[in-house]
Amino acid sequence: SCGICVNKCPFDAIEIINLPQELTDEPVHRYGENAFALYGLPSPAEGQVTGILGPNGIGKTTAVRILADEMQPNLGRYGEEPNWDEILDEYRGTALQEYLEQMRDGDVTVARKPQYVDRIPDQFDGKARQLLDQTDERGDLDYLIERTGIGPVVDNHIDDLSGGELQRVALVATLARDADFYFLDEITPYLDIGQRMTAARLIRELAEDEDRSMLVVEHDLAILDLLADNINVAYGTPGAFGIITPPKSTKKGINEYLSGYLENENMRVRQTEIEFEEHAPRTASAGDVVIEYPELQKSYGDGEFSLDVEAGTIRESEVLGVVGPNGIGKSTFAKMLAGRLEPTAGKIDTSLDIAYKPQYIEIDQPMRVDAFLASITDDFGSSYWNTEIAQPLQLESVMEQQLTDLSGGERQRVAIAACLSKDADLYLLDEPSAHLDVEQRVMATSAIRRYAENHDATAMVIDHDIYMIDLLADRLLVFDGEPAKNGHAAPPQGMREGMNEFLQNLDITFRRDERTSRPRINKPDSQLDREQKNAGEYYYAP
Ligand code: ADP
Ligand code: ADP
């Protein structure tokens, strides 16, 4: 810069690029000397869904805890407890003033959905119905149970619920409350696309019809796009400091975030842009066949659930995306490929080595991360392993931690690393996106892709994040049927046909954002939606 300007070149002569630096103003909160500091707070508003978008460790939960009245902000003066008058002085004239006044007066009631639903069974002992009954403050419980489809499991013990069932029980328990403010920390992990869309609609309904304030943290951008009225972007240096921007329109917020550059703030938050290919879905790779499986059939018990798989082939160096609703037999198929489950009919050549990352990660031995990974591969610590696995999965910072102390996103990255570190012909990853932030999803995606290419191996990735599947997959394996009753898998097909088949089952179409080419869900029955359905182009519309 020429030194005249501070933030923006008045002559528009050059683009000034600021990398995030810690601000010199007072933070909202600092945890201790040289500890994490948060600047700025999101402003929830009545009748609106406000989103927070940013990496893990940037202070989103800290902001939510402050607004949920779980902790009082210290304005950077740790050790001291500033009183409410001082805090209010800071926010006089801002959108938050009224909210904070209500909070001071004890007039704010808050309902909050926790991020890690897997932990609910440790905190509650009983049937799902007992947990839900305590929350029925608006008389909407039965409606919410019906809409989310958890009716068949509400009389089950909490311990026996799957992750996707727990996620929906937690959502219902939160939305059933009669609160002024609802905070929802990640709604999509373990849910399929249909369930994600239902969750988004229920949250919007409560905001719009009942004039409530909703604040959501969400990393599935297609869903955040659908869900939020506006977005506060969070940036900074994870673990050190975080800055929360004033609200932006949802579209602008997501686009700027993907581009890595925040316009109003004149701030580059990432060196590279996250780009979506506009037209051509990747053409199927022409590698050698790794596995050829015949028609397969599997039923459980007395045929309560049965799965039919059409014969197919999987090729070397390709990433095969696997999509379909929950409870349709995707994991069953994966387990048959991995030789962990015998098909009822048909036979699989199990001479293949398969490395498997399950959806629910159970790595809780009392062991350090480095020791755990070193026990899996002799390559641990080699420069090759560091470049291919440790760096893209951002493992350096967690190497010395105990497996049991890891956050959800950290466990996920360690589990992906453990899977890729094995010597195998086929890497099977079930929902690698769960609990990862947007950057981590993109980096994990490229790590998985590169790994498959460089090892002449194949990766099969089951995921419900449509952006991740779009960035990741060469071909698609589409499952359909009736969840918990019967499932059917078509042979692997090209991305265009595969997306069309999959989205036709869901009855949703995507358009492309004109600036970034990112896929956006069309409004049902909008002109584009109807045109694309008529043309049979559900995803890669010309
Ligand atoms: P996010 O929700 O964006 O992942 P958090 O608000 O949970 O981020 O955490 C932001 C940072 O604050 C992290 O580096 C975390 O380690 C730190 N932090 C969170 N709680 C405390 C605490 N009670 N004391 C000290 N540091 C904390
Ligand atoms: P997805 O991976 O698509 O969510 P799954 O393959 O896990 O689906 O399960 C398909 C159906 O089979 C579900 O209804 C599930 O409850 C049932 N199921 C899975 N494993 C078993 C089992 N070991 N015994 C009986 N039923 C099972």
Coordinates of C-alpha atoms and ligand atoms in Angstrom, one line a residue:
S1 CA 0.0 0.0 0.0
C2 CA 1.1 3.6 -0.5
G3 CA 0.5 4.3 3.2
I4 CA -2.3 6.9 2.8
C5 CA -5.1 4.5 3.4
V6 CA -5.8 2.2 6.2
N7 CA -8.3 -0.2 5.0
K8 CA -9.4 0.6 1.5
C9 CA -7.6 2.4 -1.3
P10 CA -9.6 5.6 -1.9
F11 CA -8.6 5.6 -5.5
D12 CA -9.4 1.9 -6.0
A13 CA -5.9 1.8 -7.5
I14 CA -4.8 -1.4 -5.6
E15 CA -6.5 -4.1 -3.8
I16 CA -5.2 -4.0 -0.2
I17 CA -5.1 -7.4 1.2
N18 CA -5.2 -7.7 5.0
L19 CA -4.5 -10.9 6.6
P20 CA -6.5 -11.3 9.8
Q21 CA -4.7 -9.7 12.7
E22 CA -5.8 -9.5 16.2
L23 CA -7.7 -6.2 16.8
T24 CA -6.4 -3.6 19.2
D25 CA -9.9 -2.8 20.5
E26 CA -11.3 -4.5 23.6
P27 CA -12.5 -8.0 22.9
V28 CA -15.9 -9.2 24.0
H29 CA -14.3 -11.9 26.0
R30 CA -10.8 -13.3 26.7
Y31 CA -10.4 -16.6 28.5
G32 CA -7.1 -15.6 30.1
E33 CA -3.7 -14.1 29.6
N34 CA -2.6 -14.9 26.1
A35 CA -5.7 -17.1 25.8
F36 CA -8.3 -17.1 23.1
A37 CA -10.1 -13.7 22.5
L38 CA -13.4 -13.1 20.8
Y39 CA -14.3 -9.9 19.0
G40 CA -17.8 -9.1 18.0
L41 CA -21.0 -11.0 18.5
P42 CA -23.8 -12.1 16.2
S43 CA -27.1 -10.3 16.6
P44 CA -30.1 -12.6 16.7
A45 CA -33.3 -11.0 15.6
E46 CA -37.0 -11.8 16.0
G47 CA -38.6 -13.7 13.2
Q48 CA -35.2 -14.4 11.6
V49 CA -32.7 -17.2 11.3
T50 CA -29.2 -15.9 11.8
G51 CA -26.3 -18.1 10.7
I52 CA -22.7 -18.2 11.9
L53 CA -20.2 -19.4 9.3
G54 CA -16.5 -20.0 10.2
P55 CA -13.9 -22.5 11.0
N56 CA -13.7 -24.7 14.1
G57 CA -12.0 -23.0 17.1
I58 CA -12.8 -19.5 16.0
G59 CA -15.2 -18.7 18.9
K60 CA -18.6 -19.6 17.6
T61 CA -19.5 -21.6 20.7
T62 CA -18.1 -18.9 22.9
A63 CA -20.4 -16.4 21.2
V64 CA -23.3 -18.7 21.6
R65 CA -22.6 -19.3 25.3
I66 CA -22.5 -15.6 25.9
L67 CA -25.8 -15.0 24.1
A68 CA -27.3 -18.0 25.8
D69 CA -26.5 -16.4 29.2
E70 CA -24.2 -19.4 30.1
M71 CA -21.3 -17.1 30.7
Q72 CA -20.9 -13.3 31.2
P73 CA -18.5 -11.6 28.8
N74 CA -15.5 -10.1 30.6
L75 CA -14.6 -7.5 27.9
G76 CA -11.1 -8.8 27.9
R77 CA -10.5 -8.2 31.6
Y78 CA -10.1 -11.8 32.7
G79 CA -10.1 -12.3 36.5
E80 CA -12.5 -9.3 36.8
E81 CA -16.2 -9.5 36.4
P82 CA -17.4 -6.4 34.6
N83 CA -20.9 -5.5 35.6
W84 CA -23.9 -5.4 33.3
D85 CA -23.8 -1.6 33.1
E86 CA -20.3 -1.7 31.6
I87 CA -21.2 -4.4 29.2
L88 CA -24.3 -2.5 28.1
D89 CA -22.3 0.7 27.6
E90 CA -20.2 -1.2 25.1
Y91 CA -23.2 -2.2 23.1
R92 CA -25.3 1.0 23.4
G93 CA -26.8 1.8 20.0
T94 CA -26.0 -1.6 18.5
A95 CA -28.5 -4.2 17.4
L96 CA -27.6 -6.2 20.5
Q97 CA -28.5 -3.5 23.0
E98 CA -32.0 -4.7 23.5
Y99 CA -31.1 -8.3 23.7
L100 CA -28.4 -7.7 26.3
E101 CA -30.8 -5.5 28.4
Q102 CA -33.4 -8.3 28.4
M103 CA -30.6 -10.7 29.4
R104 CA -29.6 -8.5 32.3
D105 CA -33.2 -8.4 33.5
G106 CA -33.4 -12.1 33.3
D107 CA -36.1 -11.9 30.6
V108 CA -34.5 -14.0 28.0
T109 CA -35.4 -17.7 27.8
V110 CA -33.1 -19.8 25.7
A111 CA -33.3 -23.2 24.2
R112 CA -30.1 -24.8 22.9
K113 CA -29.3 -27.8 20.9
P114 CA -25.8 -29.1 21.7
Q115 CA -23.2 -29.8 19.0
Y116 CA -22.3 -33.4 20.0
V117 CA -25.5 -35.3 20.1
D118 CA -23.5 -38.5 20.6
R119 CA -22.9 -37.4 24.2
I120 CA -26.6 -37.2 25.1
P121 CA -26.8 -40.9 26.3
D122 CA -24.1 -40.0 28.9
Q123 CA -26.3 -37.3 30.3
F124 CA -29.7 -38.8 30.1
D125 CA -30.9 -42.2 31.2
G126 CA -34.3 -43.2 29.9
K127 CA -36.5 -43.4 26.9
A128 CA -36.5 -40.8 24.2
R129 CA -40.1 -40.1 25.0
Q130 CA -39.2 -39.2 28.6
L131 CA -36.6 -36.7 27.5
L132 CA -39.0 -35.2 25.0
D133 CA -42.0 -34.9 27.4
Q134 CA -40.0 -32.6 29.6
T135 CA -39.6 -30.2 26.7
D136 CA -43.2 -30.0 25.4
E137 CA -43.8 -26.3 26.3
R138 CA -45.6 -25.2 23.2
G139 CA -47.9 -28.1 22.6
D140 CA -46.1 -28.8 19.4
L141 CA -44.3 -32.0 20.4
D142 CA -46.5 -34.5 18.5
Y143 CA -46.3 -32.4 15.4
L144 CA -42.5 -32.2 15.6
I145 CA -42.2 -35.9 16.2
E146 CA -44.3 -36.6 13.2
R147 CA -42.5 -34.2 10.9
T148 CA -39.0 -35.5 11.8
G149 CA -40.1 -39.1 11.5
I150 CA -38.9 -40.2 14.9
G151 CA -42.2 -41.7 15.9
P152 CA -41.1 -45.3 15.5
V153 CA -38.2 -44.8 18.0
V154 CA -39.5 -42.5 20.7
D155 CA -40.2 -45.5 23.0
N156 CA -36.7 -46.8 22.6
H157 CA -34.0 -46.1 25.2
I158 CA -31.7 -43.2 24.4
D159 CA -28.8 -45.6 24.5
D160 CA -30.3 -47.6 21.6
L161 CA -30.7 -44.6 19.2
S162 CA -28.5 -44.2 16.1
G163 CA -26.6 -40.8 15.6
G164 CA -29.2 -39.7 13.1
E165 CA -32.1 -40.5 15.5
L166 CA -30.3 -38.7 18.4
Q167 CA -29.8 -35.7 16.2
R168 CA -33.5 -35.5 15.4
V169 CA -34.5 -36.1 19.0
A170 CA -32.2 -33.3 20.1
L171 CA -33.7 -31.0 17.4
V172 CA -37.2 -31.8 18.5
A173 CA -36.3 -31.4 22.2
T174 CA -35.0 -27.9 21.4
L175 CA -37.8 -26.7 19.1
A176 CA -40.5 -28.0 21.4
R177 CA -39.5 -25.5 24.1
D178 CA -41.1 -22.1 24.5
A179 CA -38.1 -19.8 24.3
D180 CA -37.3 -16.4 22.9
F181 CA -34.0 -17.5 21.5
Y182 CA -33.0 -20.8 20.0
F183 CA -29.4 -21.7 19.4
L184 CA -28.7 -24.7 17.3
D185 CA -25.1 -25.8 17.0
E186 CA -24.8 -28.0 13.9
I187 CA -28.0 -29.6 12.8
T188 CA -26.8 -31.8 9.9
P189 CA -24.4 -34.5 11.2
Y190 CA -25.8 -38.0 10.7
L191 CA -28.9 -36.7 8.8
D192 CA -29.6 -37.5 5.2
I193 CA -30.5 -34.7 2.8
G194 CA -34.3 -35.1 3.2
Q195 CA -33.9 -35.0 7.0
R196 CA -31.6 -32.0 6.7
M197 CA -34.2 -30.1 4.6
T198 CA -37.0 -31.0 7.0
A199 CA -34.8 -29.7 9.9
A200 CA -34.2 -26.5 8.0
R201 CA -37.9 -26.0 7.3
L202 CA -38.9 -26.6 10.9
I203 CA -36.4 -24.0 12.1
R204 CA -37.7 -21.5 9.5
E205 CA -41.3 -22.2 10.5
L206 CA -40.6 -21.5 14.1
A207 CA -38.9 -18.2 13.2
E208 CA -41.5 -17.0 10.7
D209 CA -44.8 -18.3 12.2
E210 CA -43.9 -17.6 15.9
D211 CA -41.6 -14.7 15.5
R212 CA -38.7 -16.4 17.4
S213 CA -35.0 -15.6 17.1
M214 CA -32.9 -18.5 15.8
L215 CA -29.1 -18.7 15.7
V216 CA -27.5 -21.6 13.9
V217 CA -24.0 -22.8 13.4
E218 CA -23.8 -25.0 10.3
H219 CA -21.1 -26.2 7.9
D220 CA -23.3 -27.8 5.2
L221 CA -23.4 -24.8 2.9
A222 CA -26.3 -26.0 0.8
I223 CA -28.4 -26.3 4.0
L224 CA -27.1 -23.1 5.5
D225 CA -28.1 -21.3 2.3
L226 CA -31.6 -22.6 2.6
L227 CA -31.9 -22.0 6.3
A228 CA -30.5 -18.6 7.1
D229 CA -31.8 -15.1 6.5
N230 CA -28.4 -13.6 7.1
I231 CA -25.0 -14.7 8.1
N232 CA -22.2 -13.5 10.4
V233 CA -18.9 -14.7 9.1
A234 CA -16.3 -15.7 11.8
Y235 CA -12.6 -15.4 10.9
G236 CA -9.2 -15.0 12.6
T237 CA -6.7 -17.6 13.8
P238 CA -8.4 -20.6 15.3
G239 CA -7.3 -21.2 18.9
A240 CA -5.9 -17.6 19.2
F241 CA -8.6 -15.1 18.3
G242 CA -11.8 -14.8 16.4
I243 CA -13.7 -11.9 14.9
I244 CA -17.4 -12.1 14.1
T245 CA -18.5 -9.8 11.3
P246 CA -21.8 -7.8 11.2
P247 CA -24.5 -9.7 9.4
K248 CA -24.3 -10.1 5.6
S249 CA -27.0 -11.5 3.3
T250 CA -26.8 -15.3 3.2
K251 CA -25.8 -15.4 -0.4
K252 CA -23.1 -12.8 0.0
G253 CA -21.8 -14.3 3.2
I254 CA -21.4 -17.7 1.7
N255 CA -20.0 -16.5 -1.6
E256 CA -17.4 -14.3 0.2
Y257 CA -16.5 -17.1 2.5
L258 CA -15.9 -19.5 -0.4
S259 CA -13.9 -16.9 -2.3
G260 CA -11.7 -16.3 0.8
Y261 CA -12.2 -12.6 0.7
L262 CA -14.6 -10.5 2.9
E263 CA -15.5 -7.4 0.9
N264 CA -16.7 -5.0 3.6
E265 CA -13.9 -6.0 6.0
N266 CA -11.4 -5.9 3.1
M267 CA -10.0 -9.1 4.6
R268 CA -8.5 -12.2 3.0
V269 CA -9.4 -15.1 5.3
R270 CA -8.0 -17.8 3.1
Q271 CA -5.3 -17.9 0.4
T272 CA -7.3 -19.9 -2.0
E273 CA -10.7 -19.8 -3.4
I274 CA -13.0 -22.8 -3.1
E275 CA -14.2 -23.4 -6.6
F276 CA -17.0 -25.5 -8.0
E277 CA -16.8 -26.8 -11.6
E278 CA -19.5 -25.2 -13.5
H279 CA -20.7 -27.7 -16.1
A280 CA -18.9 -30.8 -16.8
P281 CA -19.3 -33.3 -14.0
R282 CA -16.0 -35.2 -13.9
T283 CA -16.0 -37.8 -16.7
A284 CA -15.7 -41.3 -15.4
S285 CA -12.1 -42.3 -15.1
A286 CA -10.8 -45.1 -17.2
G287 CA -8.7 -46.9 -14.7
D288 CA -8.4 -50.7 -14.3
V289 CA -11.2 -52.5 -12.6
V290 CA -10.4 -53.0 -8.9
I291 CA -13.4 -54.9 -7.9
E292 CA -16.2 -56.5 -9.8
Y293 CA -19.2 -57.6 -7.8
P294 CA -22.2 -59.6 -8.9
E295 CA -25.8 -59.0 -8.0
L296 CA -26.1 -59.2 -4.3
Q297 CA -28.8 -59.6 -1.8
K298 CA -28.9 -59.2 2.0
S299 CA -31.7 -59.5 4.4
Y300 CA -31.8 -59.1 8.2
G301 CA -33.8 -61.2 10.6
D302 CA -37.1 -62.4 9.0
G303 CA -36.6 -60.0 6.2
E304 CA -37.6 -56.9 8.1
F305 CA -35.0 -55.2 5.9
S306 CA -33.8 -56.4 2.5
L307 CA -31.2 -54.9 0.2
D308 CA -30.8 -55.6 -3.5
V309 CA -27.6 -54.5 -5.2
E310 CA -27.2 -54.6 -8.9
A311 CA -23.9 -55.9 -10.2
G312 CA -21.2 -53.3 -10.8
T313 CA -17.5 -52.5 -11.1
I314 CA -15.3 -50.1 -9.2
R315 CA -12.1 -48.8 -10.9
E316 CA -8.6 -48.0 -9.8
S317 CA -7.8 -44.4 -8.7
E318 CA -11.4 -43.3 -8.7
V319 CA -13.5 -41.8 -5.9
L320 CA -16.9 -43.2 -5.9
G321 CA -19.6 -41.1 -4.1
V322 CA -22.3 -43.1 -2.4
V323 CA -25.6 -41.3 -1.8
G324 CA -29.1 -42.2 -0.6
P325 CA -31.3 -41.8 2.4
N326 CA -30.5 -43.2 5.9
G327 CA -31.6 -46.7 6.6
I328 CA -31.4 -47.8 3.0
G329 CA -28.5 -50.3 3.2
K330 CA -25.4 -48.2 2.4
S331 CA -23.5 -49.3 5.4
T332 CA -24.7 -52.9 4.8
F333 CA -23.2 -52.8 1.3
A334 CA -20.0 -51.3 2.7
K335 CA -19.7 -54.1 5.3
M336 CA -20.3 -56.7 2.6
L337 CA -17.5 -55.2 0.5
A338 CA -15.3 -55.1 3.5
G339 CA -15.9 -58.8 4.1
R340 CA -17.5 -58.1 7.5
L341 CA -20.9 -59.3 6.5
E342 CA -22.0 -62.3 4.4
P343 CA -24.5 -61.6 1.6
T344 CA -27.7 -63.6 1.8
A345 CA -27.3 -64.2 -1.9
G346 CA -24.3 -63.6 -4.2
K347 CA -20.6 -63.8 -3.4
I348 CA -18.0 -61.1 -3.1
D349 CA -14.3 -61.6 -3.8
T350 CA -12.9 -60.7 -0.4
S351 CA -9.3 -61.0 -1.3
L352 CA -9.2 -57.2 -1.5
D353 CA -7.8 -55.3 1.4
I354 CA -10.3 -52.7 2.5
A355 CA -9.8 -49.9 5.0
Y356 CA -13.0 -48.8 6.6
K357 CA -13.9 -45.6 8.5
P358 CA -17.3 -46.1 10.1
Q359 CA -19.9 -43.3 10.5
Y360 CA -19.8 -43.4 14.3
I361 CA -16.2 -43.2 15.3
E362 CA -15.1 -45.3 18.2
I363 CA -11.5 -44.5 19.0
D364 CA -11.4 -44.0 22.7
Q365 CA -8.5 -46.0 23.9
P366 CA -6.4 -44.2 26.5
M367 CA -3.7 -43.3 24.0
R368 CA -2.1 -40.3 22.4
V369 CA -2.9 -39.5 18.8
D370 CA 0.7 -39.9 17.6
A371 CA 1.1 -43.3 19.3
F372 CA -2.3 -44.4 17.8
L373 CA -1.3 -43.4 14.3
A374 CA 2.2 -44.8 14.6
S375 CA 0.6 -48.1 15.6
I376 CA -1.2 -48.2 12.2
T377 CA 1.5 -47.3 9.7
D378 CA 5.3 -47.5 9.6
D379 CA 5.1 -44.4 7.4
F380 CA 4.1 -42.4 10.4
G381 CA 6.2 -39.2 10.6
S382 CA 7.8 -39.7 7.1
S383 CA 7.8 -36.5 5.0
Y384 CA 5.6 -38.3 2.6
W385 CA 3.0 -39.2 5.2
N386 CA 3.2 -35.7 6.6
T387 CA 2.5 -34.1 3.3
E388 CA -0.2 -36.5 2.1
I389 CA -2.0 -37.0 5.4
A390 CA -1.0 -35.0 8.4
Q391 CA -0.9 -31.6 6.8
P392 CA -4.2 -31.7 4.8
L393 CA -5.9 -33.1 7.8
Q394 CA -4.4 -30.5 10.2
L395 CA -3.1 -33.1 12.6
E396 CA 0.0 -31.3 13.9
S397 CA -1.9 -29.5 16.6
V398 CA -3.6 -32.7 18.0
M399 CA -0.7 -35.2 17.9
E400 CA 0.1 -34.9 21.6
Q401 CA -3.5 -35.1 22.8
Q402 CA -5.2 -38.1 24.2
L403 CA -7.7 -39.7 21.9
T404 CA -10.3 -39.4 24.6
D405 CA -9.9 -35.6 24.8
L406 CA -10.5 -34.8 21.1
S407 CA -13.4 -32.7 19.8
G408 CA -15.8 -34.2 17.3
G409 CA -13.9 -32.6 14.3
E410 CA -10.6 -33.7 15.7
R411 CA -11.7 -37.3 16.1
Q412 CA -13.0 -37.3 12.6
R413 CA -9.7 -36.1 11.1
V414 CA -7.8 -38.7 13.1
A415 CA -10.2 -41.4 12.0
I416 CA -9.8 -40.4 8.3
A417 CA -6.0 -40.3 8.7
A418 CA -6.1 -43.8 10.4
C419 CA -8.2 -45.1 7.5
L420 CA -6.0 -43.6 4.7
S421 CA -2.8 -44.8 6.5
K422 CA -3.7 -48.4 6.1
D423 CA -2.4 -50.3 3.1
A424 CA -5.5 -51.2 1.2
D425 CA -7.0 -51.5 -2.2
L426 CA -10.3 -49.8 -1.3
Y427 CA -10.8 -47.0 1.2
L428 CA -14.3 -46.8 2.5
L429 CA -15.3 -43.7 4.3
D430 CA -18.7 -43.3 5.9
E431 CA -19.7 -39.6 6.4
P432 CA -16.2 -38.1 6.7
S433 CA -17.8 -34.6 6.7
A434 CA -19.5 -35.0 10.1
H435 CA -18.2 -32.2 12.5
L436 CA -15.7 -30.8 10.0
D437 CA -15.8 -27.2 9.1
V438 CA -15.9 -26.0 5.5
E439 CA -12.1 -25.7 5.1
Q440 CA -11.5 -29.1 6.7
R441 CA -14.1 -30.6 4.4
V442 CA -12.3 -29.2 1.3
M443 CA -8.9 -30.3 2.6
A444 CA -10.1 -33.8 3.6
T445 CA -11.7 -34.1 0.2
S446 CA -8.4 -33.3 -1.6
A447 CA -6.5 -35.6 0.7
I448 CA -8.8 -38.5 -0.1
R449 CA -8.7 -37.7 -3.9
R450 CA -4.9 -37.4 -4.0
Y451 CA -4.5 -40.5 -2.0
A452 CA -6.6 -42.6 -4.3
E453 CA -4.8 -41.3 -7.3
N454 CA -1.3 -41.7 -6.0
H455 CA -1.9 -45.2 -4.6
D456 CA -3.8 -46.6 -7.5
A457 CA -6.4 -47.3 -4.9
T458 CA -10.1 -46.5 -4.9
A459 CA -12.1 -44.5 -2.4
M460 CA -15.7 -45.0 -1.7
V461 CA -17.2 -42.1 0.2
I462 CA -20.7 -42.1 1.7
D463 CA -21.8 -38.6 2.5
H464 CA -24.8 -36.3 2.6
D465 CA -23.0 -33.0 2.1
I466 CA -23.8 -32.4 -1.6
Y467 CA -20.9 -29.9 -1.9
M468 CA -18.5 -32.4 -0.6
I469 CA -19.8 -35.1 -3.0
D470 CA -19.6 -32.7 -5.9
L471 CA -16.0 -31.8 -5.1
L472 CA -15.0 -35.3 -4.4
A473 CA -16.6 -37.9 -6.6
D474 CA -15.8 -39.2 -10.1
R475 CA -18.9 -41.4 -10.2
L476 CA -21.9 -42.1 -8.1
L477 CA -23.5 -45.1 -6.5
V478 CA -27.1 -44.3 -5.9
F479 CA -29.3 -46.0 -3.3
D480 CA -33.1 -45.8 -3.2
G481 CA -36.0 -47.7 -1.7
E482 CA -38.0 -47.4 1.5
P483 CA -35.8 -46.7 4.6
A484 CA -35.8 -49.6 7.1
K485 CA -37.8 -51.8 4.7
N486 CA -36.0 -52.3 1.5
G487 CA -33.1 -50.8 -0.4
H488 CA -31.8 -50.9 -3.9
A489 CA -28.4 -49.9 -5.3
A490 CA -27.9 -49.1 -9.0
P491 CA -24.5 -49.8 -10.6
P492 CA -22.1 -46.9 -10.3
Q493 CA -22.8 -44.3 -12.9
G494 CA -21.5 -40.9 -14.1
M495 CA -22.0 -37.8 -12.0
R496 CA -24.7 -36.3 -14.2
E497 CA -26.9 -39.4 -14.5
G498 CA -26.2 -40.2 -10.8
M499 CA -27.1 -36.8 -9.5
N500 CA -30.2 -36.7 -11.7
E501 CA -31.4 -40.1 -10.4
F502 CA -30.6 -39.3 -6.8
L503 CA -32.2 -35.8 -6.8
Q504 CA -35.3 -37.0 -8.7
N505 CA -36.0 -39.3 -5.8
L506 CA -35.8 -36.3 -3.5
D507 CA -37.7 -34.1 -5.8
I508 CA -35.2 -31.2 -5.5
T509 CA -33.2 -29.3 -8.2
F510 CA -30.1 -27.2 -7.9
R511 CA -29.2 -24.1 -9.8
R512 CA -25.7 -22.6 -10.0
D513 CA -24.9 -19.3 -8.3
E514 CA -24.0 -17.0 -11.1
R515 CA -20.8 -15.7 -9.4
T516 CA -19.2 -18.8 -7.8
S517 CA -21.0 -21.6 -9.6
R518 CA -21.8 -23.1 -6.2
P519 CA -24.9 -25.3 -6.3
R520 CA -28.0 -23.8 -4.6
I521 CA -31.3 -25.6 -3.9
N522 CA -34.2 -24.2 -6.0
K523 CA -37.4 -23.1 -4.4
P524 CA -39.9 -25.9 -4.9
D525 CA -42.1 -25.1 -7.9
S526 CA -40.2 -22.0 -8.9
Q527 CA -39.8 -21.4 -12.6
L528 CA -36.2 -22.8 -12.6
D529 CA -37.3 -25.8 -10.6
R530 CA -40.1 -26.7 -13.1
E531 CA -37.9 -26.0 -16.1
Q532 CA -35.1 -28.2 -14.8
K533 CA -37.5 -31.0 -13.8
N534 CA -39.0 -31.0 -17.3
A535 CA -35.5 -31.1 -18.9
G536 CA -34.5 -33.9 -16.5
E537 CA -31.5 -31.8 -15.3
Y538 CA -31.6 -31.8 -11.5
Y539 CA -28.0 -30.8 -10.8
Y540 CA -25.7 -29.9 -13.7
A541 CA -28.2 -27.7 -15.4
P542 CA -26.6 -26.1 -18.5
Ligands
ADP1 P1 -15.8 -22.9 17.8 O1 -17.2 -23.0 18.4 O2 -15.7 -21.8 16.8 O3 -15.2 -24.1 17.4 P2 -15.0 -22.2 20.6 O4 -15.8 -21.0 21.0 O5 -15.5 -23.5 21.1 O6 -14.9 -22.3 19.0 O7 -13.5 -22.0 21.0 C1 -12.7 -21.0 20.6 C2 -11.4 -21.1 21.3 O8 -11.5 -20.8 22.7 C3 -10.7 -22.4 21.3 O9 -9.3 -22.3 21.0 C4 -10.9 -23.0 22.6 O10 -9.8 -23.9 23.0 C5 -10.9 -21.8 23.5 N1 -11.7 -22.0 24.7 C6 -13.0 -22.4 24.8 N2 -13.4 -22.5 26.0 C7 -12.4 -22.1 26.8 C8 -12.2 -22.0 28.2 N3 -13.2 -22.2 29.1 N4 -11.0 -21.6 28.7 C9 -10.0 -21.3 27.8 N5 -10.1 -21.4 26.5 C10 -11.3 -21.8 26.0
ADP2 P1 -27.7 -46.9 5.8 O1 -26.2 -47.1 5.9 O2 -28.2 -46.6 4.4 O3 -28.2 -45.8 6.8 P2 -27.9 -49.5 7.0 O4 -27.2 -50.4 6.0 O5 -27.1 -49.1 8.2 O6 -28.4 -48.2 6.2 O7 -29.2 -50.2 7.5 C1 -30.3 -50.5 6.7 C2 -31.4 -51.1 7.5 O8 -31.0 -52.4 8.1 C3 -31.9 -50.3 8.7 O9 -33.3 -50.4 8.8 C4 -31.2 -50.9 9.9 O10 -31.9 -50.7 11.0 C5 -31.2 -52.4 9.5 N1 -30.0 -53.1 10.0 C6 -28.7 -52.8 9.9 N2 -27.9 -53.7 10.5 C7 -28.7 -54.6 11.1 C8 -28.5 -55.8 11.8 N3 -27.3 -56.2 12.1 N4 -29.6 -56.5 12.2 C9 -30.9 -56.1 11.9 N5 -31.1 -55.0 11.1 C10 -30.1 -54.3 10.8

